[in-house]
Amino acid sequence: MSAVLQSSEDVLLPTRRVVTEQRVVAILVGLLCLALLVAIALPLWALLSKSFLNANGEFVGLANFARYFATPALVQSLINSVMVAGLATCIVVPLAFIYAYALTRSCIPAKGLFYALALLPIFAPSLLPALSFIYIFGNQGFLKDLLFGATIYGPIGIVMAQVFYCLPHATMILVAALALSDGRLYEAAAALGTTRWRVFLTVTLPGARYGVVSAAVVVFTLVVTDFGIPKVIGGQFAVLATDAYKQVVGQQNFSMGAVVGMVLLVPAVLAFFVEQILKRRQVALLSARAVPYSPRPERRRDTALLMFCVLVGGLVAGILGVAVWASFIKYWPYNLSLTLSNYDFAEFEPDGWQPYFNSLKMAALTALIGTPVIFLGAYLIEKVRSAVLGRFFAHFLAMLPMAVPGLVLGLGYVFFFNAPWNPLGALYGTIAVLALNSLAHFYTVAHITAVTALKQIDGEFESVSASLKVPFWTTLRRVTVPICMPSLLDIAVYLFVNAMTTVSAVIFLYGPGTKLASIAVVHMDEAGAIAAAAAMATCIVVTAIAVKLLHLLLDALLLSRLQRWRVRTG
Amino acid sequence: MSSLRFETADSAATRPAGGSAAGPSVSSHAYLVVRGLTRRFGAFTALDRIDLEVRRGEFVCFLGPSGCGKTTLLRAIAGLDRQDEGRIEIGGRDVSHAPPADRDFGIVFQSYALFPNLTVNDNVAYGLVNRRRPRAEIAARVKELLALVGLPDQGAKFPVQLSGGQQQRVALARALATSPGLLLLDEPLSALDARVRLHLREEIRALQNRLGVTTIMVTHDQEEALAMADRIVVMNHGVIEQVGTPEDIYRTPASAFVADFVGTMSFLDGKVSAPGEVRVGTRSLRVADGRAVATGYAARVGLRPEDVRVRGVRPDDENAFEAIIEDVEFLGAFCRARLVARDEPALALLADFSANLMRDVGVEVGKPLLVALPPESLRVFARSSPIAEEEAAS
């Protein structure tokens, strides 16, 4: 008997600490699931259920959908959205392809500069190019005559602004696709005496085709679900995104707003699945032994591509510049002298500068809370062995926002946090709910960044720690976090910049005293104070770019000082 | 070295009563016991009811081709992958369901798994810091350990500044720092250059001898296993084919698989025609090893290339016959020849000849040569699968 007691004690005593370790994991995974449920799943559920209820909250099945498709004006918006998105996609993708081709497959100078130029629009809210095009082609625009009497307030303006807004996303995808190439294929083709055009058709294009499809899908979804551009420059031309706004904010018709939200969800969900399938196929394309392709100088090609890049990059910078410039103009187009009066926001907007500081606060909150939460979540999902079901569930929820446009998520938040039964309703209209919404909206990309960084770390670190009886949180603090520091910075900056520029989700969620800068842009534009709107948009751009520059500086500092161990010094 | 507190056996509070193991000598009492261990991945059985005992202080190698289950078995012992069925005891304690941190082992991986952002000193001290020992004591211990693995002055460097072999030594020091009762090595040498590998394997063995820590090493390199292990566990398809000393494994392989995997062996298919006699084609071979197969059954006869006798063979010697040299492969210190009996093409085998012998006997492609197959060197195996027999019949 005593022997039995003895041995059971032996098992229990050293186990106690280990048990707490597993319990900590279980609690953390539970908390993560709960947070993701509240931030992502329940709002979506609220939207989904709302689309099947009438104004009195009674279940009506598909009646709302039937009414939607029986309303010609609403169906017209759907057609408009698809048309505009299709057109923008057909323009952006070839443009971005040539641009990316120049950056990866030619010997043009200043590639870094050109890449940065193409990425500039990321730091601006989508409202900004719309404002610029109003300045250029609008009723008082200096190039108005180029439109030959057509109006910029409508599909033309929307497509032009969308091209600007989507260019960085398509360029990034295509640069990645074109950079992944096996130089040996080109050597083999050259050895066989293949013409350049045929090499392009048989080697380059097939290698990049998944990138092309992926870029097209991403651009199409971005355009369909963007709210800022059609709101500012769309005029009477209705699209899905503006319909959702009108139904919910204008007419307080929540059921119909929910139906529009569900319709908006369709292209995004389709895009998500196309992406997943493509990603799976892309893997096998490049073997580990591939030799990277390095282009050789070629006068005529390089000159042509350089001119193209100068043109496109210049246009991007120019369009951004017009809004910035116009924000300093006294009275467009009659008095072009410079002034700071447009930055005196109190003249145009009851809250004055407050929206800008709200945006700063909200973006900082999103980055500061989001980064550790997302990273810890990714760590639990990727590196921990216990709590299998919980981790699987959390991973699913973390990937969900990718397929949900901001506008749809925003609608879900309205329905969820505004519901009378919800104790969290007190949060509605606060900075906290705005930050939570932004965090949820941009969760997936940040999550994937964290998971990718964690995957690159030796999978045996946790095993070694366990064998040395070191709890996982010690290894997380001493090893994993320091190694992932650059990725953590990436995530923080990504969250900050996006929270700073987003419009679509938060337009439904702000409350008295928590209006954001991007919403103030919409409001001032609506009120006709377009110069002030441009000024506020400029503030957003400058802040976002400043944060990015700070990031680059910190990164360099981190590498040279604190992360000495990365560099082989011999 | 006595200052090193590698109390591998004696410090363990969980040691079974009465087992006063003395120093590095291999105790007869089993330190690690594995019973009926099974691990499945879907339809694939990675480990099939494994039984195994490892004695205290022993150096055991798990040897087998990739996918044979050797790493799965090691990870199950460590608790890193949980088994579906079966029982594991370490030091007399049932740890079948204990998490890794609750088992007493140190582990070294093929990838080194050194923490890149910590210095060598911090890496080695990693498990010690957690035990709240005084700083000076930890520093002294780290110094001892680094001296032990032959890197006395490298403590301030980061892993990236060391060579692969040096990194693996650091990993070894880190695994030994907490004086674990069991040292697990998962292909520790596979990522290293051939010369470094050779050198480090001698050092690991010498270190293990000195510390007496019970050690299990997984390897797919038979030479490594033969050179280092007290005992080798040969695995294939999730089962243990044979457990034995390197000499046992090499001299008396339990199956054709073991014979083929460890060293080189020629195989001749035939039939046991009488006790101690196997018929290969038209010829009969005398065999001393008749235990495996009953008379009348199909058998496979194996012979190591170095066991083919050439010097002083007379035509009436046992198993002597005239062979034609079909091909000679130059392998540096010796040559490997392919021989076929002049009157029986089924009797084809490899033979190793030293450079001396090549000269003395005048081995040349196409020439006939009188050879003998010593009966005591011929191993007889059952021709295993019925399918193989069907194939042979058709």
PDB file of N, CA and C in Angstrom, chain A residues 6-7 10-11 13-15 17-19 21-22 385 458 460-471 474-480 482-483 564-570, chain B residues 13-14 75 80-82 93-94 99-107 109 111-118 122-123 126-127 129-131 157-158 160-162 174-175 178 186:
ATOM      1  N   GLN A   6       3.670   5.917  -2.415  1.00  0.00           N
ATOM      2  CA  GLN A   6       4.974   6.506  -2.753  1.00  0.00           C
ATOM      3  C   GLN A   6       5.064   6.841  -4.239  1.00  0.00           C
ATOM      4  N   SER A   7       4.706   5.839  -5.072  1.00  0.00           N
ATOM      5  CA  SER A   7       4.895   6.032  -6.491  1.00  0.00           C
ATOM      6  C   SER A   7       3.938   7.091  -7.030  1.00  0.00           C
ATOM      7  N   ASP A  10       5.384  10.350  -6.359  1.00  0.00           N
ATOM      8  CA  ASP A  10       6.475  10.616  -7.303  1.00  0.00           C
ATOM      9  C   ASP A  10       5.936  11.204  -8.593  1.00  0.00           C
ATOM     10  N   VAL A  11       4.826  10.659  -9.030  1.00  0.00           N
ATOM     11  CA  VAL A  11       4.258  11.127 -10.285  1.00  0.00           C
ATOM     12  C   VAL A  11       3.680  12.526 -10.105  1.00  0.00           C
ATOM     13  N   LEU A  13       4.242  14.965  -7.715  1.00  0.00           N
ATOM     14  CA  LEU A  13       5.026  16.121  -7.295  1.00  0.00           C
ATOM     15  C   LEU A  13       5.656  16.905  -8.442  1.00  0.00           C
ATOM     16  N   PRO A  14       6.443  16.237  -9.277  1.00  0.00           N
ATOM     17  CA  PRO A  14       7.056  17.016 -10.356  1.00  0.00           C
ATOM     18  C   PRO A  14       6.045  17.398 -11.427  1.00  0.00           C
ATOM     19  N   THR A  15       4.881  16.754 -11.434  1.00  0.00           N
ATOM     20  CA  THR A  15       3.904  17.025 -12.479  1.00  0.00           C
ATOM     21  C   THR A  15       3.183  18.340 -12.247  1.00  0.00           C
ATOM     22  N   ARG A  17       3.827  21.459 -11.681  1.00  0.00           N
ATOM     23  CA  ARG A  17       4.179  22.639 -12.445  1.00  0.00           C
ATOM     24  C   ARG A  17       3.779  22.479 -13.908  1.00  0.00           C
ATOM     25  N   VAL A  18       3.979  21.249 -14.408  1.00  0.00           N
ATOM     26  CA  VAL A  18       3.646  20.957 -15.799  1.00  0.00           C
ATOM     27  C   VAL A  18       2.149  21.103 -16.037  1.00  0.00           C
ATOM     28  N   VAL A  19       1.396  20.631 -15.047  1.00  0.00           N
ATOM     29  CA  VAL A  19      -0.050  20.743 -15.170  1.00  0.00           C
ATOM     30  C   VAL A  19      -0.452  22.213 -15.266  1.00  0.00           C
ATOM     31  N   GLU A  21       1.277  24.535 -16.485  1.00  0.00           N
ATOM     32  CA  GLU A  21       1.658  25.007 -17.813  1.00  0.00           C
ATOM     33  C   GLU A  21       0.562  24.680 -18.823  1.00  0.00           C
ATOM     34  N   GLN A  22       0.057  23.439 -18.734  1.00  0.00           N
ATOM     35  CA  GLN A  22      -1.020  23.061 -19.656  1.00  0.00           C
ATOM     36  C   GLN A  22      -2.283  23.849 -19.372  1.00  0.00           C
ATOM     37  N   ARG A 385       1.189  22.338 -28.267  1.00  0.00           N
ATOM     38  CA  ARG A 385       0.667  21.036 -28.683  1.00  0.00           C
ATOM     39  C   ARG A 385      -0.700  20.720 -28.090  1.00  0.00           C
ATOM     40  N   ASP A 458      13.078  27.258 -35.728  1.00  0.00           N
ATOM     41  CA  ASP A 458      13.244  25.824 -35.538  1.00  0.00           C
ATOM     42  C   ASP A 458      12.119  25.271 -34.660  1.00  0.00           C
ATOM     43  N   GLU A 460      11.995  22.734 -33.013  1.00  0.00           N
ATOM     44  CA  GLU A 460      12.408  21.949 -31.854  1.00  0.00           C
ATOM     45  C   GLU A 460      12.706  22.803 -30.630  1.00  0.00           C
ATOM     46  N   PHE A 461      12.614  24.137 -30.767  1.00  0.00           N
ATOM     47  CA  PHE A 461      12.889  24.988 -29.603  1.00  0.00           C
ATOM     48  C   PHE A 461      11.988  24.622 -28.425  1.00  0.00           C
ATOM     49  N   GLU A 462      10.722  24.359 -28.721  1.00  0.00           N
ATOM     50  CA  GLU A 462       9.785  24.030 -27.657  1.00  0.00           C
ATOM     51  C   GLU A 462      10.136  22.673 -27.043  1.00  0.00           C
ATOM     52  N   SER A 463      10.589  21.744 -27.913  1.00  0.00           N
ATOM     53  CA  SER A 463      10.980  20.428 -27.396  1.00  0.00           C
ATOM     54  C   SER A 463      12.192  20.550 -26.481  1.00  0.00           C
ATOM     55  N   VAL A 464      13.174  21.349 -26.925  1.00  0.00           N
ATOM     56  CA  VAL A 464      14.378  21.540 -26.109  1.00  0.00           C
ATOM     57  C   VAL A 464      13.998  22.164 -24.769  1.00  0.00           C
ATOM     58  N   SER A 465      13.145  23.181 -24.811  1.00  0.00           N
ATOM     59  CA  SER A 465      12.743  23.848 -23.577  1.00  0.00           C
ATOM     60  C   SER A 465      12.066  22.869 -22.630  1.00  0.00           C
ATOM     61  N   ALA A 466      11.180  22.047 -23.202  1.00  0.00           N
ATOM     62  CA  ALA A 466      10.481  21.086 -22.359  1.00  0.00           C
ATOM     63  C   ALA A 466      11.478  20.126 -21.721  1.00  0.00           C
ATOM     64  N   SER A 467      12.481  19.685 -22.496  1.00  0.00           N
ATOM     65  CA  SER A 467      13.455  18.745 -21.945  1.00  0.00           C
ATOM     66  C   SER A 467      14.287  19.408 -20.856  1.00  0.00           C
ATOM     67  N   LEU A 468      14.459  20.731 -20.934  1.00  0.00           N
ATOM     68  CA  LEU A 468      15.218  21.457 -19.911  1.00  0.00           C
ATOM     69  C   LEU A 468      14.296  21.949 -18.798  1.00  0.00           C
ATOM     70  N   LYS A 469      13.041  21.537 -18.876  1.00  0.00           N
ATOM     71  CA  LYS A 469      12.032  21.875 -17.868  1.00  0.00           C
ATOM     72  C   LYS A 469      11.831  23.386 -17.739  1.00  0.00           C
ATOM     73  N   VAL A 470      11.943  24.063 -18.856  1.00  0.00           N
ATOM     74  CA  VAL A 470      11.696  25.497 -18.885  1.00  0.00           C
ATOM     75  C   VAL A 470      10.286  25.708 -19.426  1.00  0.00           C
ATOM     76  N   PRO A 471       9.418  26.429 -18.725  1.00  0.00           N
ATOM     77  CA  PRO A 471       8.045  26.604 -19.218  1.00  0.00           C
ATOM     78  C   PRO A 471       8.019  27.398 -20.518  1.00  0.00           C
ATOM     79  N   THR A 474       8.708  31.231 -20.763  1.00  0.00           N
ATOM     80  CA  THR A 474      10.094  31.712 -20.646  1.00  0.00           C
ATOM     81  C   THR A 474      10.766  31.703 -22.010  1.00  0.00           C
ATOM     82  N   THR A 475      10.581  30.612 -22.762  1.00  0.00           N
ATOM     83  CA  THR A 475      11.180  30.531 -24.096  1.00  0.00           C
ATOM     84  C   THR A 475      10.553  31.558 -25.031  1.00  0.00           C
ATOM     85  N   LEU A 476       9.265  31.782 -24.871  1.00  0.00           N
ATOM     86  CA  LEU A 476       8.589  32.798 -25.682  1.00  0.00           C
ATOM     87  C   LEU A 476       9.231  34.165 -25.450  1.00  0.00           C
ATOM     88  N   ARG A 477       9.469  34.481 -24.165  1.00  0.00           N
ATOM     89  CA  ARG A 477      10.009  35.803 -23.814  1.00  0.00           C
ATOM     90  C   ARG A 477      11.485  35.921 -24.190  1.00  0.00           C
ATOM     91  N   ARG A 478      12.264  34.863 -23.894  1.00  0.00           N
ATOM     92  CA  ARG A 478      13.715  34.983 -24.058  1.00  0.00           C
ATOM     93  C   ARG A 478      14.172  34.717 -25.486  1.00  0.00           C
ATOM     94  N   VAL A 479      13.429  33.899 -26.224  1.00  0.00           N
ATOM     95  CA  VAL A 479      13.906  33.480 -27.550  1.00  0.00           C
ATOM     96  C   VAL A 479      12.958  33.889 -28.678  1.00  0.00           C
ATOM     97  N   THR A 480      11.714  33.446 -28.575  1.00  0.00           N
ATOM     98  CA  THR A 480      10.811  33.606 -29.716  1.00  0.00           C
ATOM     99  C   THR A 480      10.528  35.069 -30.034  1.00  0.00           C
ATOM    100  N   PRO A 482      12.268  37.895 -29.197  1.00  0.00           N
ATOM    101  CA  PRO A 482      13.426  38.602 -29.782  1.00  0.00           C
ATOM    102  C   PRO A 482      13.686  38.220 -31.241  1.00  0.00           C
ATOM    103  N   ILE A 483      13.530  36.929 -31.562  1.00  0.00           N
ATOM    104  CA  ILE A 483      13.776  36.508 -32.943  1.00  0.00           C
ATOM    105  C   ILE A 483      12.745  37.134 -33.877  1.00  0.00           C
ATOM    106  N   ARG A 564      22.522  41.807 -33.023  1.00  0.00           N
ATOM    107  CA  ARG A 564      23.859  41.502 -33.487  1.00  0.00           C
ATOM    108  C   ARG A 564      23.993  40.028 -33.862  1.00  0.00           C
ATOM    109  N   TRP A 565      23.223  39.191 -33.187  1.00  0.00           N
ATOM    110  CA  TRP A 565      23.357  37.751 -33.366  1.00  0.00           C
ATOM    111  C   TRP A 565      22.916  37.278 -34.734  1.00  0.00           C
ATOM    112  N   ARG A 566      22.195  38.168 -35.487  1.00  0.00           N
ATOM    113  CA  ARG A 566      21.763  37.742 -36.816  1.00  0.00           C
ATOM    114  C   ARG A 566      22.909  37.749 -37.817  1.00  0.00           C
ATOM    115  N   VAL A 567      23.927  38.550 -37.508  1.00  0.00           N
ATOM    116  CA  VAL A 567      24.974  38.782 -38.491  1.00  0.00           C
ATOM    117  C   VAL A 567      26.176  37.897 -38.201  1.00  0.00           C
ATOM    118  N   ARG A 568      26.637  37.255 -39.215  1.00  0.00           N
ATOM    119  CA  ARG A 568      27.826  36.408 -39.085  1.00  0.00           C
ATOM    120  C   ARG A 568      29.058  37.300 -39.160  1.00  0.00           C
ATOM    121  N   THR A 569      29.750  37.463 -38.025  1.00  0.00           N
ATOM    122  CA  THR A 569      30.914  38.350 -38.034  1.00  0.00           C
ATOM    123  C   THR A 569      32.214  37.578 -38.046  1.00  0.00           C
ATOM    124  N   GLY A 570      32.158  36.279 -37.973  1.00  0.00           N
ATOM    125  CA  GLY A 570      33.346  35.444 -38.079  1.00  0.00           C
ATOM    126  C   GLY A 570      34.173  35.402 -36.823  1.00  0.00           C
TER     127      GLY A 570
ATOM    128  N   ALA B  13      15.492  11.032  -7.827  1.00  0.00           N
ATOM    129  CA  ALA B  13      14.714  10.673  -6.639  1.00  0.00           C
ATOM    130  C   ALA B  13      13.804   9.499  -6.932  1.00  0.00           C
ATOM    131  N   THR B  14      13.562   9.310  -8.207  1.00  0.00           N
ATOM    132  CA  THR B  14      12.589   8.302  -8.597  1.00  0.00           C
ATOM    133  C   THR B  14      13.230   6.946  -8.849  1.00  0.00           C
ATOM    134  N   ARG B  75      10.877  10.076 -30.075  1.00  0.00           N
ATOM    135  CA  ARG B  75      10.006  11.188 -29.663  1.00  0.00           C
ATOM    136  C   ARG B  75       8.929  10.723 -28.687  1.00  0.00           C
ATOM    137  N   LEU B  80       7.412  13.837 -26.741  1.00  0.00           N
ATOM    138  CA  LEU B  80       7.135  14.894 -27.716  1.00  0.00           C
ATOM    139  C   LEU B  80       6.016  14.465 -28.661  1.00  0.00           C
ATOM    140  N   ASP B  81       5.947  13.179 -28.960  1.00  0.00           N
ATOM    141  CA  ASP B  81       4.805  12.629 -29.686  1.00  0.00           C
ATOM    142  C   ASP B  81       4.207  11.550 -28.793  1.00  0.00           C
ATOM    143  N   ARG B  82       2.913  11.629 -28.550  1.00  0.00           N
ATOM    144  CA  ARG B  82       2.309  10.665 -27.642  1.00  0.00           C
ATOM    145  C   ARG B  82       1.949   9.387 -28.402  1.00  0.00           C
ATOM    146  N   ARG B  93       9.858   4.697 -13.183  1.00  0.00           N
ATOM    147  CA  ARG B  93       8.648   5.500 -13.041  1.00  0.00           C
ATOM    148  C   ARG B  93       7.854   5.428 -14.336  1.00  0.00           C
ATOM    149  N   ASP B  94       6.569   5.200 -14.216  1.00  0.00           N
ATOM    150  CA  ASP B  94       5.723   5.136 -15.409  1.00  0.00           C
ATOM    151  C   ASP B  94       5.479   6.557 -15.912  1.00  0.00           C
ATOM    152  N   PRO B  99       3.911  14.657 -19.623  1.00  0.00           N
ATOM    153  CA  PRO B  99       4.428  15.573 -20.647  1.00  0.00           C
ATOM    154  C   PRO B  99       5.954  15.600 -20.621  1.00  0.00           C
ATOM    155  N   PRO B 100       6.594  16.070 -21.699  1.00  0.00           N
ATOM    156  CA  PRO B 100       8.047  16.016 -21.806  1.00  0.00           C
ATOM    157  C   PRO B 100       8.772  16.630 -20.612  1.00  0.00           C
ATOM    158  N   ALA B 101       8.255  17.761 -20.116  1.00  0.00           N
ATOM    159  CA  ALA B 101       8.950  18.450 -19.033  1.00  0.00           C
ATOM    160  C   ALA B 101       8.964  17.607 -17.764  1.00  0.00           C
ATOM    161  N   ASP B 102       8.129  16.578 -17.717  1.00  0.00           N
ATOM    162  CA  ASP B 102       8.051  15.761 -16.525  1.00  0.00           C
ATOM    163  C   ASP B 102       8.813  14.448 -16.705  1.00  0.00           C
ATOM    164  N   ARG B 103       9.597  14.344 -17.769  1.00  0.00           N
ATOM    165  CA  ARG B 103      10.447  13.173 -17.955  1.00  0.00           C
ATOM    166  C   ARG B 103      11.869  13.668 -17.830  1.00  0.00           C
ATOM    167  N   ASP B 104      12.749  12.784 -17.421  1.00  0.00           N
ATOM    168  CA  ASP B 104      14.100  13.228 -17.105  1.00  0.00           C
ATOM    169  C   ASP B 104      15.037  12.937 -18.272  1.00  0.00           C
ATOM    170  N   PHE B 105      15.116  13.858 -19.225  1.00  0.00           N
ATOM    171  CA  PHE B 105      16.006  13.616 -20.358  1.00  0.00           C
ATOM    172  C   PHE B 105      16.574  14.922 -20.908  1.00  0.00           C
ATOM    173  N   GLY B 106      17.688  14.787 -21.624  1.00  0.00           N
ATOM    174  CA  GLY B 106      18.210  15.904 -22.409  1.00  0.00           C
ATOM    175  C   GLY B 106      18.164  15.460 -23.858  1.00  0.00           C
ATOM    176  N   ILE B 107      17.990  16.411 -24.770  1.00  0.00           N
ATOM    177  CA  ILE B 107      17.844  15.994 -26.163  1.00  0.00           C
ATOM    178  C   ILE B 107      18.685  16.881 -27.086  1.00  0.00           C
ATOM    179  N   PHE B 109      19.143  17.660 -31.297  1.00  0.00           N
ATOM    180  CA  PHE B 109      18.510  17.443 -32.600  1.00  0.00           C
ATOM    181  C   PHE B 109      19.507  17.610 -33.734  1.00  0.00           C
ATOM    182  N   SER B 111      19.121  19.482 -36.198  1.00  0.00           N
ATOM    183  CA  SER B 111      19.200  20.901 -36.565  1.00  0.00           C
ATOM    184  C   SER B 111      19.875  21.741 -35.491  1.00  0.00           C
ATOM    185  N   TYR B 112      20.451  21.130 -34.479  1.00  0.00           N
ATOM    186  CA  TYR B 112      21.084  21.775 -33.311  1.00  0.00           C
ATOM    187  C   TYR B 112      20.044  22.449 -32.418  1.00  0.00           C
ATOM    188  N   ALA B 113      19.087  23.207 -33.054  1.00  0.00           N
ATOM    189  CA  ALA B 113      18.057  23.917 -32.287  1.00  0.00           C
ATOM    190  C   ALA B 113      18.668  24.790 -31.196  1.00  0.00           C
ATOM    191  N   LEU B 114      19.789  25.453 -31.513  1.00  0.00           N
ATOM    192  CA  LEU B 114      20.346  26.431 -30.566  1.00  0.00           C
ATOM    193  C   LEU B 114      19.554  27.723 -30.673  1.00  0.00           C
ATOM    194  N   PHE B 115      19.379  28.414 -29.552  1.00  0.00           N
ATOM    195  CA  PHE B 115      18.668  29.679 -29.579  1.00  0.00           C
ATOM    196  C   PHE B 115      19.585  30.741 -30.197  1.00  0.00           C
ATOM    197  N   PRO B 116      19.245  31.257 -31.376  1.00  0.00           N
ATOM    198  CA  PRO B 116      20.202  32.088 -32.121  1.00  0.00           C
ATOM    199  C   PRO B 116      20.471  33.432 -31.456  1.00  0.00           C
ATOM    200  N   ASN B 117      19.534  33.909 -30.645  1.00  0.00           N
ATOM    201  CA  ASN B 117      19.706  35.238 -30.063  1.00  0.00           C
ATOM    202  C   ASN B 117      20.405  35.190 -28.709  1.00  0.00           C
ATOM    203  N   LEU B 118      20.792  33.996 -28.259  1.00  0.00           N
ATOM    204  CA  LEU B 118      21.495  33.873 -26.989  1.00  0.00           C
ATOM    205  C   LEU B 118      22.928  33.436 -27.254  1.00  0.00           C
ATOM    206  N   ASP B 122      24.725  31.484 -22.619  1.00  0.00           N
ATOM    207  CA  ASP B 122      23.309  31.536 -22.242  1.00  0.00           C
ATOM    208  C   ASP B 122      22.560  30.311 -22.723  1.00  0.00           C
ATOM    209  N   ASN B 123      22.971  29.790 -23.882  1.00  0.00           N
ATOM    210  CA  ASN B 123      22.345  28.576 -24.382  1.00  0.00           C
ATOM    211  C   ASN B 123      22.581  27.419 -23.420  1.00  0.00           C
ATOM    212  N   TYR B 126      20.700  27.663 -20.206  1.00  0.00           N
ATOM    213  CA  TYR B 126      19.246  27.856 -20.353  1.00  0.00           C
ATOM    214  C   TYR B 126      18.432  27.054 -19.345  1.00  0.00           C
ATOM    215  N   GLY B 127      18.770  25.787 -19.196  1.00  0.00           N
ATOM    216  CA  GLY B 127      18.004  24.946 -18.271  1.00  0.00           C
ATOM    217  C   GLY B 127      18.392  25.163 -16.821  1.00  0.00           C
ATOM    218  N   VAL B 129      19.293  28.227 -15.411  1.00  0.00           N
ATOM    219  CA  VAL B 129      18.761  29.495 -14.904  1.00  0.00           C
ATOM    220  C   VAL B 129      17.400  29.269 -14.266  1.00  0.00           C
ATOM    221  N   ASN B 130      16.651  28.377 -14.886  1.00  0.00           N
ATOM    222  CA  ASN B 130      15.303  28.118 -14.416  1.00  0.00           C
ATOM    223  C   ASN B 130      15.279  27.468 -13.035  1.00  0.00           C
ATOM    224  N   ARG B 131      16.417  26.895 -12.627  1.00  0.00           N
ATOM    225  CA  ARG B 131      16.411  26.192 -11.346  1.00  0.00           C
ATOM    226  C   ARG B 131      16.847  27.092 -10.198  1.00  0.00           C
ATOM    227  N   LYS B 157      30.382  33.856 -27.792  1.00  0.00           N
ATOM    228  CA  LYS B 157      29.949  33.969 -29.191  1.00  0.00           C
ATOM    229  C   LYS B 157      28.469  33.624 -29.353  1.00  0.00           C
ATOM    230  N   PHE B 158      27.925  34.038 -30.493  1.00  0.00           N
ATOM    231  CA  PHE B 158      26.565  33.636 -30.843  1.00  0.00           C
ATOM    232  C   PHE B 158      26.635  32.397 -31.742  1.00  0.00           C
ATOM    233  N   VAL B 160      25.575  31.637 -34.585  1.00  0.00           N
ATOM    234  CA  VAL B 160      25.837  31.852 -36.004  1.00  0.00           C
ATOM    235  C   VAL B 160      27.340  31.996 -36.280  1.00  0.00           C
ATOM    236  N   GLN B 161      28.103  32.291 -35.237  1.00  0.00           N
ATOM    237  CA  GLN B 161      29.546  32.482 -35.429  1.00  0.00           C
ATOM    238  C   GLN B 161      30.328  31.178 -35.298  1.00  0.00           C
ATOM    239  N   LEU B 162      29.610  30.084 -35.028  1.00  0.00           N
ATOM    240  CA  LEU B 162      30.292  28.799 -34.868  1.00  0.00           C
ATOM    241  C   LEU B 162      30.063  27.904 -36.076  1.00  0.00           C
ATOM    242  N   ARG B 174      24.367  21.817 -23.652  1.00  0.00           N
ATOM    243  CA  ARG B 174      23.090  22.309 -23.128  1.00  0.00           C
ATOM    244  C   ARG B 174      22.214  21.148 -22.648  1.00  0.00           C
ATOM    245  N   ALA B 175      22.235  20.048 -23.432  1.00  0.00           N
ATOM    246  CA  ALA B 175      21.409  18.901 -23.066  1.00  0.00           C
ATOM    247  C   ALA B 175      21.928  18.238 -21.786  1.00  0.00           C
ATOM    248  N   THR B 178      21.716  19.909 -17.211  1.00  0.00           N
ATOM    249  CA  THR B 178      20.860  19.636 -16.057  1.00  0.00           C
ATOM    250  C   THR B 178      21.037  18.220 -15.532  1.00  0.00           C
ATOM    251  N   ASP B 186      18.994  12.765 -31.657  1.00  0.00           N
ATOM    252  CA  ASP B 186      18.201  12.513 -32.862  1.00  0.00           C
ATOM    253  C   ASP B 186      19.022  12.862 -34.095  1.00  0.00           C
TER     254      ASP B 186
END
